[in-house]
Amino acid sequence: MPVSEPRVAAASTERHPEPTRRLPGLAPVAALIVAAAALPYVVPSYLLTEITIALTFTLAAIGLTVLAGSTKQVSLGHGGFMALGAYVATVLADRAGVSFLAGAVVAAAVAALAGVAIGLPTLRLHGPYLALSTLAFGVAIQQLIAQWDSLTGGSFGMSVPTAAVGPVRFESPIDLYHIVLVFVIAGTWVAANVLRSPTGRKWRAVGQSEIASQVLGLNLALNKTAAFAFSAAFAGVAGALYAQVVGYVAPESFGLFASVFLLAIAVVGGAGSLAGALVAGLALNLPQQIASDVRALPAIIYGVALLAILGLVPAGIGPGFAALRVRWTRER
Amino acid sequence: MSELLTVIIGGLGAGALYALIALGLTLIYRVTGVVNFAQGEMATLATFVSLTFAISLGWPLWAALLPAIAFALGTGALIERFAIRALGRNELPAVVGTLGLFLLINSLTGLVWGFRPRPYPEVFPNEVLDVAGVPIGVQDLGVLGVSLAIMFALNRLLRTTKLGLAVRATANDSQVAGWMGIDTQRVHMAAWAVASVLGLAAGVLYAATHSINPNMMIDVLLKAFVAAVIGGLVSFPGAVVGGLALGVAENVIGVYVTADYKTAITFLLIIVVLAARPSGLLGAPAHARV
């Protein structure tokens, strides 16, 4: 009988049935990856850049949806983690000539540390109080970056030196897209595996009932903070990628709106649903192209989508689709 | 010493706006249990309506405010009736739903009126009074005075009218209020309507002392959250005290400590307060039920 943290079984309780996490089969995933890799060759390059930017946000949203779906901590500050990642990687590259991969690792680490920094004081907070704290954190980070202008260029931002990953440079839209795609695929794979692991089950147990999981012997502080740091790391790497794709970072890029966009992607996709986050991340970002001179359009789309999803399919696209699939197979 | 007084009065002027928005937030939270992230945007939208009447139609400001107040009342009630009620009481949808409204209203406002700042009719002259050797801004005094008057009116509304009684009863225990014959659905709409007007007041006062643009209330909203949280999201006096104190603290820190980092410090403050007292400084501690 283990004396330290017990392994939490993946059984479901009667009142809150938890859908078993079935990974999609290998064939459909492989087909999807091949299709995604081939995308740049069928799509005009201005659209491709927008898709790539959307993918960086999607990567951050994947981290957030893991957090919101497992320990149920709703963060309105993930824009701040993206900002940290973007600036850490950029400053390292600009001042110290650090390579992108090394910079991304540091970015992830710094963001994770920030995740711990905000996760610890907010352990006892839930719902609106947690949302407000994380919101305040995100805004504070943005302000700090804007004020520390000797390092960060202040509100005017910094231009990002073009880096490379191995032999591939962050230059042509096609290369940018492929690099980011690799990170998104890798990130999704990591997130999926963590969610299915005993650690992921512990996090979900905490999310279902903090009191019950404490009774079972789970260390609340450890699990909640670890989940926060994990999701923050995703946002950090996403920020570093964003910096390379856009070529320029400024504090406004990662403010309140960015945090709200990220949460919107996570919620519309379904908290905890990776596939949902991927779909929502792309679907919410792309209509910008239809009327790109309408500055207000992106926010309108996010707002309408949020309200529509919450009203019609409150669980989000991912679980909604899964439920549809269950009904369809049952009726056959 | 006299400079300190000027700074404090200036802080009170800013803090009064935070307090007005925080009052709206607290009212909505106490009655309907929702944190309204769209409070600032609703205020901005109603203020723009008054701008249209005042500038495009050339009405005097006091007249332009009348349709704006009606608009605020109407949109507040309608939003509650159709958007909020449909979202239910679950934490995540409620929080995120008002965020969606925030995005929607902000972008609609920008779509209709554009994002560039515009001048708004001046309510108080931008002058400085000399009161016994102490320079005091007329605008600060004016904003503070009007805000206090509005808060007093709200207090009278809640304490002496039937509607106020219904609101307080519903805020206290909506189930029992329903049993006692109060139409809680209408009280919910009324709470949102009144909060919307409080927001309009803050919006107009801000626009009259700065300029008007669709993003003008975002910063105020964030600080109003700090103020409301200090009051624990459920205490009206807490929201007022929190707002005024925050304004003063922000100004004092800005002048005497560091102008650059005062905003960051203000926001980090909210985290510290909540970490120490998760239900806010003046809120009732919540006990988790198993």
PDB file of C-alpha atoms in Angstrom, chain A residues 6 114 138 158 167:
ATOM      1  CA  PRO A   6      -1.860   7.101  -4.025  1.00  0.00           C
ATOM      2  CA  ALA A 114       5.977  32.807 -13.172  1.00  0.00           C
ATOM      3  CA  GLY A 138      -1.177  39.426 -16.544  1.00  0.00           C
ATOM      4  CA  MET A 158      11.622  45.425 -29.849  1.00  0.00           C
ATOM      5  CA  PRO A 167      19.069  24.551 -40.701  1.00  0.00           C
TER       6      PRO A 167
END
